[in-house]
Coordinates of C-alpha atoms in Angstrom, one line a residue:
S1 CA -32.1 -17.6 2.4
A2 CA -30.3 -16.3 -0.6
A3 CA -29.1 -12.7 1.4
F4 CA -27.8 -14.7 4.3
P5 CA -25.7 -18.0 3.5
A6 CA -26.4 -21.5 5.6
L7 CA -23.6 -21.9 8.1
V8 CA -24.7 -25.0 9.6
Y9 CA -23.8 -28.6 7.8
S10 CA -25.3 -31.8 8.3
R11 CA -23.2 -34.0 10.3
G12 CA -22.3 -36.3 7.6
M13 CA -21.1 -33.4 6.0
A14 CA -18.7 -32.4 8.4
S15 CA -17.6 -35.9 8.8
E16 CA -16.8 -36.1 5.0
A17 CA -15.1 -32.9 5.1
S18 CA -12.7 -33.8 8.0
N19 CA -11.4 -36.8 6.0
L20 CA -10.1 -34.9 3.1
Q21 CA -8.1 -32.5 5.8
Y22 CA -4.6 -32.8 5.7
A23 CA -2.2 -31.4 7.6
V24 CA 1.1 -29.5 6.6
R25 CA 4.2 -31.6 5.7
P26 CA 7.2 -30.2 7.0
R27 CA 9.6 -31.2 4.2
V28 CA 7.4 -29.1 1.5
L29 CA 7.4 -26.1 3.7
A30 CA 10.9 -26.5 4.4
R31 CA 11.3 -26.4 0.4
H32 CA 9.4 -23.5 -0.3
L33 CA 10.7 -21.2 2.9
G34 CA 14.2 -22.1 1.2
T35 CA 13.2 -20.5 -1.9
V36 CA 11.7 -17.5 0.2
A37 CA 15.0 -16.9 2.1
M38 CA 17.0 -16.9 -1.3
I39 CA 14.6 -14.1 -2.5
L40 CA 15.5 -12.2 0.6
A41 CA 18.7 -12.6 0.0
A42 CA 18.4 -11.0 -3.1
L43 CA 16.6 -8.3 -2.0
Q44 CA 18.7 -7.2 0.8
L45 CA 21.6 -6.8 -1.6
V46 CA 19.5 -3.3 -2.8
P47 CA 20.2 -1.8 0.4
G48 CA 23.7 -2.9 0.8
T49 CA 24.5 -1.8 -2.7
A50 CA 22.6 1.9 -1.3
A51 CA 25.0 1.6 1.9
L52 CA 28.2 1.4 -0.8
L53 CA 26.9 4.2 -2.2
L54 CA 26.3 6.3 0.7
G55 CA 29.5 5.2 1.6
V56 CA 28.4 3.4 5.0
F57 CA 30.8 0.3 4.8
D58 CA 29.8 -1.2 7.9
G59 CA 26.3 -1.0 6.9
A60 CA 27.3 -2.9 3.6
A61 CA 29.0 -5.3 5.4
R62 CA 25.6 -5.9 7.9
Y63 CA 23.3 -6.5 4.6
G64 CA 25.9 -8.7 3.0
M65 CA 26.4 -11.0 6.0
T66 CA 22.3 -11.2 6.4
S67 CA 22.0 -11.5 2.9
A68 CA 25.0 -14.9 3.0
A69 CA 23.3 -16.4 5.5
L70 CA 19.8 -16.5 3.9
L71 CA 21.1 -17.4 0.9
A72 CA 23.3 -20.3 2.7
C73 CA 20.0 -21.5 4.4
G74 CA 17.7 -21.1 1.6
Y75 CA 19.8 -23.0 -0.8
A76 CA 20.5 -26.0 2.0
L77 CA 16.4 -26.2 2.3
S78 CA 15.6 -25.6 -1.0
R79 CA 17.6 -28.8 -2.1
I80 CA 15.3 -30.9 0.5
E81 CA 13.5 -33.4 -2.0
A82 CA 10.0 -32.5 -2.1
R83 CA 8.1 -32.3 -5.1
A84 CA 4.2 -32.6 -4.0
P85 CA 1.7 -29.6 -5.0
I86 CA 1.2 -27.2 -2.6
Q87 CA -1.7 -27.4 -0.8
R88 CA -3.5 -24.1 0.5
N89 CA -3.1 -24.3 3.9
E90 CA 0.8 -24.7 3.2
A91 CA 1.1 -21.8 1.3
M92 CA -0.7 -19.8 4.1
V93 CA 1.7 -21.2 6.5
L94 CA 4.2 -20.2 4.2
A95 CA 3.1 -16.4 3.4
A96 CA 3.3 -16.0 7.3
A97 CA 6.5 -17.2 7.6
A98 CA 7.9 -15.2 4.7
F99 CA 6.4 -12.1 6.5
V100 CA 8.3 -12.6 9.9
L101 CA 11.0 -13.8 8.1
A102 CA 11.5 -10.5 6.1
A103 CA 11.3 -8.8 9.1
L104 CA 13.9 -10.8 11.1
A105 CA 16.2 -10.1 8.3
S106 CA 15.8 -6.3 8.5
T107 CA 16.4 -6.0 12.1
W108 CA 20.0 -6.5 12.8
P109 CA 20.8 -4.2 9.8
M110 CA 18.2 -1.1 11.0
A111 CA 19.3 -1.5 14.6
A112 CA 22.7 -1.3 13.6
H113 CA 22.8 1.7 11.7
A114 CA 19.9 3.5 13.2
G115 CA 21.0 3.5 17.0
L116 CA 17.8 1.7 17.9
S117 CA 17.0 -1.2 20.7
P118 CA 16.3 -4.6 19.1
L119 CA 12.5 -4.5 19.6
D120 CA 12.7 -0.9 18.3
A121 CA 13.9 -2.0 15.0
F122 CA 12.1 -5.2 14.6
F123 CA 8.9 -2.9 15.2
E124 CA 10.1 -0.6 12.4
A125 CA 11.0 -4.0 9.7
V126 CA 7.6 -5.1 10.6
S127 CA 6.0 -1.7 10.2
G128 CA 8.1 -1.7 6.7
V129 CA 7.3 -5.0 5.2
T130 CA 3.6 -4.9 5.8
T131 CA 3.6 -1.6 4.4
T132 CA 1.8 0.2 7.7
G133 CA 4.3 3.1 8.3
L134 CA 4.0 3.6 12.2
S135 CA 7.3 4.4 13.7
T136 CA 9.0 4.8 17.1
A137 CA 11.4 7.2 15.9
A138 CA 10.4 10.8 16.2
D139 CA 13.1 12.5 14.8
V140 CA 13.4 10.7 11.3
E141 CA 15.6 13.5 9.7
S142 CA 18.6 12.7 12.3
R143 CA 18.7 9.4 11.2
P144 CA 21.2 8.3 8.5
R145 CA 20.1 8.2 5.1
L146 CA 20.9 4.5 4.5
W147 CA 17.8 3.9 7.5
L148 CA 15.5 6.1 5.5
F149 CA 16.3 4.5 2.4
S150 CA 16.3 1.0 4.0
R151 CA 12.7 0.9 5.4
A152 CA 11.3 2.7 2.5
W153 CA 12.7 -0.4 0.3
L154 CA 11.0 -2.8 3.0
Q155 CA 8.0 -1.6 2.1
W156 CA 8.4 -1.3 -1.4
C157 CA 9.0 -4.9 -1.5
G158 CA 6.1 -5.9 1.2
G159 CA 3.8 -3.9 -1.2
L160 CA 2.9 -7.0 -3.1
G161 CA 4.6 -9.6 -1.0
V162 CA 7.2 -11.5 -0.6
M163 CA 5.2 -14.2 -1.9
V164 CA 4.5 -12.6 -5.4
F165 CA 8.2 -12.4 -6.0
A166 CA 8.4 -16.0 -5.2
A167 CA 5.6 -17.1 -7.6
A168 CA 6.8 -14.5 -10.5
F169 CA 10.3 -15.5 -10.7
V170 CA 11.2 -19.2 -8.6
L171 CA 8.1 -21.3 -8.9
R172 CA 7.1 -23.2 -12.2
P173 CA 3.6 -22.0 -13.3
G174 CA 0.7 -23.5 -12.2
V175 CA -1.0 -24.4 -9.4
E176 CA 1.6 -24.0 -6.9
A177 CA 2.2 -20.2 -8.1
K178 CA -1.5 -19.5 -7.7
R179 CA -2.2 -20.9 -4.4
L180 CA 0.8 -18.7 -3.2
S181 CA -0.6 -15.6 -4.6
L182 CA -4.4 -16.7 -3.2
S183 CA -2.4 -16.8 0.5
E184 CA -2.1 -13.1 0.1
G185 CA -6.1 -12.7 0.9
S186 CA -6.9 -11.5 -2.7
E187 CA -9.0 -13.2 -5.0
A188 CA -7.6 -15.3 -8.2
D189 CA -9.3 -13.1 -10.8
D190 CA -8.2 -9.7 -9.3
L191 CA -4.5 -10.8 -8.2
A192 CA -1.7 -12.6 -10.1
G193 CA -3.9 -15.3 -11.7
G194 CA -2.2 -18.0 -10.5
T195 CA 0.5 -18.3 -13.2
R196 CA 4.5 -17.4 -13.0
A197 CA 3.8 -15.0 -16.6
R198 CA 0.9 -13.4 -15.2
S199 CA 2.7 -12.4 -11.9
R200 CA 5.8 -11.3 -13.7
R201 CA 3.4 -8.6 -15.5
I202 CA 2.1 -7.5 -12.2
L203 CA 5.4 -6.6 -11.4
Q204 CA 5.9 -4.8 -14.5
V205 CA 3.0 -3.0 -13.6
Y206 CA 4.4 -2.2 -10.3
C207 CA 7.8 -1.3 -11.2
A208 CA 6.4 0.8 -14.4
L209 CA 4.4 3.1 -11.7
T210 CA 7.6 3.2 -9.5
G211 CA 9.7 4.6 -12.5
A212 CA 6.7 6.9 -13.6
G213 CA 6.3 8.3 -9.9
I214 CA 10.1 8.8 -9.4
L215 CA 10.2 11.1 -12.5
L216 CA 7.3 12.9 -11.9
M217 CA 8.8 13.6 -8.7
L218 CA 11.8 14.8 -9.9
V219 CA 10.3 16.7 -12.4
L220 CA 8.3 18.7 -9.8
G221 CA 11.5 19.5 -8.1
A222 CA 11.9 17.0 -5.9
S223 CA 15.4 15.8 -4.9
F224 CA 16.6 12.6 -6.2
F225 CA 16.9 10.8 -2.6
D226 CA 13.1 12.1 -1.9
A227 CA 11.5 11.2 -5.2
I228 CA 12.8 7.7 -4.9
V229 CA 12.3 7.3 -1.1
Y230 CA 8.6 8.8 -1.4
T231 CA 7.9 7.3 -4.4
F232 CA 8.8 3.7 -3.1
A233 CA 6.5 4.6 0.1
A234 CA 3.4 6.2 -1.8
I235 CA 3.1 3.4 -4.5
S236 CA 3.1 0.7 -1.5
T237 CA 0.7 2.6 0.0
G238 CA 3.4 2.4 3.2
G239 CA 3.9 6.2 4.4
F240 CA 7.3 5.8 5.3
A241 CA 8.7 9.7 4.6
P242 CA 12.2 11.2 5.1
H243 CA 11.1 14.1 6.9
N244 CA 9.5 14.7 10.3
S245 CA 6.8 16.8 8.6
S246 CA 5.6 13.6 6.4
L247 CA 4.1 15.5 3.3
S248 CA 4.7 19.1 4.4
G249 CA 8.3 18.1 4.2
L250 CA 8.0 18.4 0.7
G251 CA 7.2 21.9 0.4
G252 CA 5.0 22.9 -2.5
I253 CA 1.1 21.7 -3.4
P254 CA 1.8 20.0 -6.5
L255 CA 4.5 17.5 -5.2
Q256 CA 2.0 16.5 -2.0
A257 CA -0.3 16.2 -4.7
A258 CA 1.6 14.0 -6.8
V259 CA 2.6 11.8 -3.9
T260 CA -1.2 11.5 -3.1
L261 CA -2.0 10.3 -6.6
L262 CA 0.6 7.6 -6.4
C263 CA -1.1 6.5 -3.2
V264 CA -4.4 6.4 -4.8
A265 CA -2.7 4.2 -7.4
G266 CA -1.2 1.6 -5.0
S267 CA -4.8 1.1 -3.5
T268 CA -6.4 0.8 -7.0
P269 CA -6.4 -3.1 -7.9
V270 CA -3.6 -4.0 -10.0
P271 CA -5.2 -6.0 -12.9
F272 CA -7.0 -2.8 -13.5
L273 CA -3.8 -0.8 -14.0
N274 CA -2.9 -3.8 -16.0
K275 CA -5.9 -3.1 -18.1
L276 CA -6.0 0.5 -18.0
S277 CA -4.6 1.5 -21.3
R278 CA -6.9 -0.9 -23.1
R279 CA -9.9 0.9 -21.6
S280 CA -11.8 4.3 -22.3
L281 CA -11.9 6.7 -19.7
R282 CA -15.8 5.7 -18.9
D283 CA -15.2 2.0 -18.1
T284 CA -12.2 3.3 -16.2
V285 CA -14.8 5.4 -14.0
A286 CA -17.2 2.7 -14.0
D287 CA -15.2 -0.2 -12.4
L288 CA -16.9 -0.6 -9.1
Q289 CA -14.0 -0.8 -6.4
V290 CA -11.8 2.5 -7.9
R291 CA -15.5 4.3 -8.3
A292 CA -16.2 3.5 -4.4
L293 CA -12.4 4.4 -3.4
L294 CA -12.9 7.7 -5.0
I295 CA -16.5 8.4 -3.5
L296 CA -15.1 7.2 -0.1
A297 CA -12.1 9.4 -0.3
L298 CA -14.1 12.6 -1.5
A299 CA -16.9 12.1 1.0
L300 CA -13.8 12.3 3.7
T301 CA -12.7 15.0 2.3
G302 CA -15.7 16.8 3.0
V303 CA -16.2 15.6 6.5
L304 CA -12.5 16.7 7.2
T305 CA -12.8 19.9 5.5
L306 CA -16.2 20.7 7.2
S307 CA -14.6 19.2 10.5
L308 CA -11.0 21.4 10.6
A309 CA -13.3 24.9 9.4
L310 CA -16.1 24.5 12.2
Q311 CA -14.7 23.0 14.7
G312 CA -11.0 23.0 14.5
G313 CA -10.9 27.1 13.7
M314 CA -8.9 27.0 10.2
G315 CA -9.3 28.7 7.5
W316 CA -11.2 27.1 4.8
G317 CA -8.6 27.2 2.4
A318 CA -6.2 25.4 4.8
A319 CA -8.9 23.0 6.2
I320 CA -9.9 22.1 1.8
H321 CA -5.6 21.6 1.8
H322 CA -5.2 19.6 4.6
G323 CA -9.1 17.6 4.6
A324 CA -8.2 16.5 1.0
M325 CA -4.3 15.3 1.8
Q326 CA -5.6 13.3 4.9
A327 CA -8.4 11.7 3.2
F328 CA -6.8 10.5 0.3
S329 CA -3.9 8.9 2.4
A330 CA -6.3 7.3 5.2
Q331 CA -8.5 5.9 2.3
S332 CA -5.8 4.2 0.4
T333 CA -3.9 3.2 3.7
A334 CA -0.9 5.3 2.6
G335 CA -0.2 7.3 6.3
F336 CA 1.2 10.5 5.1
S337 CA 0.1 13.2 6.9
S338 CA 0.0 17.2 6.0
M339 CA -0.2 18.2 9.5
S340 CA -0.3 16.7 13.2
L341 CA -3.1 14.3 13.6
A342 CA -3.1 14.9 17.6
E343 CA -4.6 18.7 16.1
F344 CA -8.1 16.9 14.6
P345 CA -10.9 17.2 16.3
A346 CA -13.4 14.2 17.9
L347 CA -15.2 13.8 14.6
S348 CA -12.1 14.0 12.3
K349 CA -10.4 11.3 13.9
L350 CA -13.7 9.1 13.9
A351 CA -14.1 9.4 10.2
I352 CA -10.3 8.7 9.6
I353 CA -10.6 5.1 11.8
F354 CA -13.5 4.5 9.5
A355 CA -11.8 5.0 6.5
M356 CA -8.6 3.3 7.9
L357 CA -10.8 0.1 8.5
V358 CA -12.1 0.0 5.1
G359 CA -8.9 0.9 3.4
G360 CA -8.5 0.1 -0.6
G361 CA -9.4 -2.6 -3.3
V362 CA -8.8 -6.2 -3.0
G363 CA -6.2 -6.9 -5.2
S364 CA -3.8 -3.9 -4.4
T365 CA -1.3 -2.9 -1.7
A366 CA -3.4 -1.2 0.5
G367 CA -4.7 -2.6 3.7
G368 CA -8.2 -2.6 5.7
F369 CA -10.6 -5.0 5.0
K370 CA -11.3 -4.0 1.6
I371 CA -13.8 -1.9 -0.2
L372 CA -15.1 -4.6 -1.8
R373 CA -16.2 -6.6 1.3
L374 CA -17.9 -3.0 2.5
L375 CA -20.1 -2.8 -0.7
I376 CA -21.2 -6.9 0.0
A377 CA -21.9 -5.9 3.5
L378 CA -23.8 -2.2 2.4
K379 CA -25.7 -5.2 -0.8
L380 CA -26.9 -7.4 1.9
L381 CA -28.5 -4.6 3.9
Q382 CA -30.2 -3.2 1.1
L383 CA -31.6 -6.4 0.3
L384 CA -32.7 -7.1 3.6
I385 CA -34.7 -3.7 3.7
R386 CA -36.3 -4.4 0.1
R387 CA -37.4 -7.8 1.1
S388 CA -39.6 -6.0 3.7
A389 CA -41.4 -4.5 0.6
L390 CA -41.9 -7.8 -1.1
P391 CA -44.5 -10.8 -0.9
A392 CA -42.9 -13.4 1.7
H393 CA -42.5 -15.9 -1.8
A394 CA -40.6 -13.8 -4.0
V395 CA -37.1 -14.4 -4.6
L396 CA -34.3 -11.4 -4.5
E397 CA -31.0 -12.5 -5.4
P398 CA -27.9 -10.3 -3.9
Q399 CA -26.3 -8.9 -6.8
L400 CA -22.9 -6.9 -6.9
G401 CA -21.8 -4.8 -10.4
G402 CA -24.1 -7.1 -12.3
R403 CA -23.1 -10.5 -10.8
R404 CA -24.9 -12.7 -8.3
L405 CA -22.9 -13.1 -5.1
G406 CA -22.4 -16.7 -4.2
D407 CA -22.6 -18.1 -0.6
P408 CA -18.7 -18.6 0.0
E409 CA -18.1 -14.9 -1.3
I410 CA -20.7 -13.4 0.9
E411 CA -19.2 -15.8 4.2
E412 CA -15.8 -14.6 3.4
A413 CA -16.5 -11.0 3.3
L414 CA -18.7 -10.9 6.6
L415 CA -16.1 -13.1 8.5
L416 CA -13.3 -10.8 7.5
I417 CA -15.0 -8.1 8.3
G418 CA -16.0 -9.6 11.8
L419 CA -12.4 -10.7 12.5
F420 CA -10.6 -7.5 11.6
V421 CA -13.2 -5.1 13.7
G422 CA -12.6 -8.3 16.5
A423 CA -9.2 -7.7 16.6
V424 CA -9.3 -4.0 16.3
L425 CA -11.2 -4.0 20.0
L426 CA -8.9 -6.3 21.7
S427 CA -6.0 -4.4 20.9
W428 CA -7.9 -1.4 21.6
L429 CA -8.5 -2.9 25.5
A430 CA -4.9 -3.3 26.0
F431 CA -4.2 -0.1 25.5
L432 CA -7.1 1.2 27.8
A433 CA -5.8 -1.3 30.2
Y434 CA -2.4 0.8 30.2
G435 CA -4.8 3.9 31.0
Y436 CA -4.2 5.8 27.1
D437 CA -7.1 7.8 25.7
P438 CA -9.8 5.7 24.5
L439 CA -10.1 7.7 21.4
D440 CA -6.5 8.3 20.4
S441 CA -5.6 4.2 21.7
L442 CA -8.9 2.9 19.1
F443 CA -7.0 5.3 16.2
E444 CA -3.6 3.6 16.6
V445 CA -4.7 0.0 16.6
A446 CA -7.1 0.7 13.8
S447 CA -3.7 2.4 12.0
A448 CA -2.0 -0.3 12.9
T449 CA -4.2 -3.5 11.9
G450 CA -5.3 -1.4 8.8
T451 CA -1.6 -1.1 8.2
V452 CA -2.1 2.7 7.4
G453 CA 0.6 4.4 9.8
L454 CA -1.0 7.4 10.7
S455 CA -0.7 8.0 14.5
V456 CA -1.6 10.6 16.9
G457 CA 1.5 10.4 18.9
L458 CA 1.2 7.3 20.9
T459 CA 3.7 5.4 19.5
G460 CA 7.2 5.8 20.2
T461 CA 10.2 4.8 22.0
D462 CA 8.5 5.3 25.7
L463 CA 5.2 3.0 24.6
P464 CA 5.6 0.2 26.9
A465 CA 7.0 -3.4 25.2
T466 CA 3.7 -5.0 25.6
L467 CA 2.0 -2.2 23.4
K468 CA 4.6 -2.2 21.1
S469 CA 4.1 -5.9 20.6
V470 CA 0.2 -5.6 20.5
L471 CA 0.7 -3.0 17.5
C472 CA 3.2 -5.7 16.0
A473 CA 0.9 -8.3 15.8
D474 CA -2.0 -6.3 14.5
M475 CA 0.2 -5.2 11.5
L476 CA 0.9 -8.8 10.7
L477 CA -2.6 -9.8 11.1
G478 CA -4.2 -7.3 9.0
R479 CA -1.2 -7.6 6.4
L480 CA -2.7 -11.1 5.9
E481 CA -6.0 -10.7 6.3
I482 CA -6.1 -12.0 9.7
V483 CA -7.2 -15.9 8.4
V484 CA -3.9 -16.5 7.3
W485 CA -3.0 -16.7 11.0
L486 CA -5.9 -18.5 12.2
V487 CA -5.1 -21.2 9.9
T488 CA -1.2 -21.1 10.8
L489 CA -2.2 -21.4 14.5
Y490 CA -4.8 -23.9 14.1
P491 CA -3.7 -27.5 15.7
G492 CA -5.1 -29.2 12.4
T493 CA -2.9 -27.3 10.3
W494 CA 0.1 -29.4 11.9
I495 CA -1.4 -32.3 13.4
G496 CA -3.5 -34.8 11.5
R497 CA -2.9 -37.3 7.9
R498 CA -0.6 -35.8 5.6
T499 CA -0.8 -36.7 1.9
Q500 CA 1.5 -38.9 0.2
G501 CA 4.5 -38.2 -2.7
T502 CA 6.2 -35.6 -0.3

């Protein structure tokens, strides 16, 4: 059936595929990891410079030492002779290593100047680089400004991924840059397109949005510090805020609406934003993923508004305000909140959980298993229903947006949705084993795996270390869409034949 791809292959085909498999080559991995380390070294200079401007000289020294260590190690690794084109499994392993390395590189500086334990500092760093926004710190306003800036900067860097920086500035154009871009889990047509020049254009769009966001925040009356931190966290759909009350800390509704608008822009596919200036408004609204994003967010707004007003006893004006702010924050996976989520009725929490699992568009900075894959699954369901009214010999192919869906696209979409939900359920069981409330536990792990950052209050310094580790794993799994980690942990990735020329 065209609607349900065949997953059974002949023994001969399986044997032939096995003969074409190649394990990763340590020298190739080491050389490219050196490139990533040097990029991270450069990125560490930004919070280091901020520390100097803020007069935190010990913090500047720590970032300087971390940057120097990364630069030295990266330079040594990049000198390794390994000029063979990178394989897809190598690109995936490199992506996983890059995100872990980025978190580790920020752990010591963040722990030292914020008084955090090593585990809590690593948790914050993972939450930052994966653009999640979960935090163990209950009172962020009492923390140093350097710490608030550093974690927002980490989210901004994680927004497009360390690998896009590598593809944009260091690697030569062609196959290597293309495969490194794909290791983020995005489609070639939807993200960097595989070339250094195209990656640079994506970064230009990202930087332009950031600059426009900061300017908009300043015009609306935000302080310079708040404008930078909120924009970094919104464009990356990260959600780290410098105020305990998150969005409410900004005060006026215009500023909250501006942050929400930036969150929506961050959850929109980057190539769509790149082409926006050349499209009419009608073409813009007709884009499939953008239209679905807005429909889902508006539908969630309605559900939350009704739930808050009818079940929560809130006035209609406040219910509409908080419903809209929370709906767009959850659907874009930004993770800002306009009120305490512990006060939301159970129906609202369930609706937000669904939104966090779905997330934003493929090729954006948003998390979740992505809107495009939900649309593919719904299209298959529609096809199944329509076939019940057709003759047995009728041929009906699955199409989405006027284009036929191929078997690989369908397989990948259904597999990723299944893996995503499976990871959430396994993590949920860990929280249930510790005796936490079932609905709140599901909310917390869905938020971590969807890289959203909304919390009902379970995440904190008193959360058991085991569960903090579970949430760290969820954040990393969700950011790299799980398959990357399966490839990294698969024994055949490391053991087996290797291509020549390494």
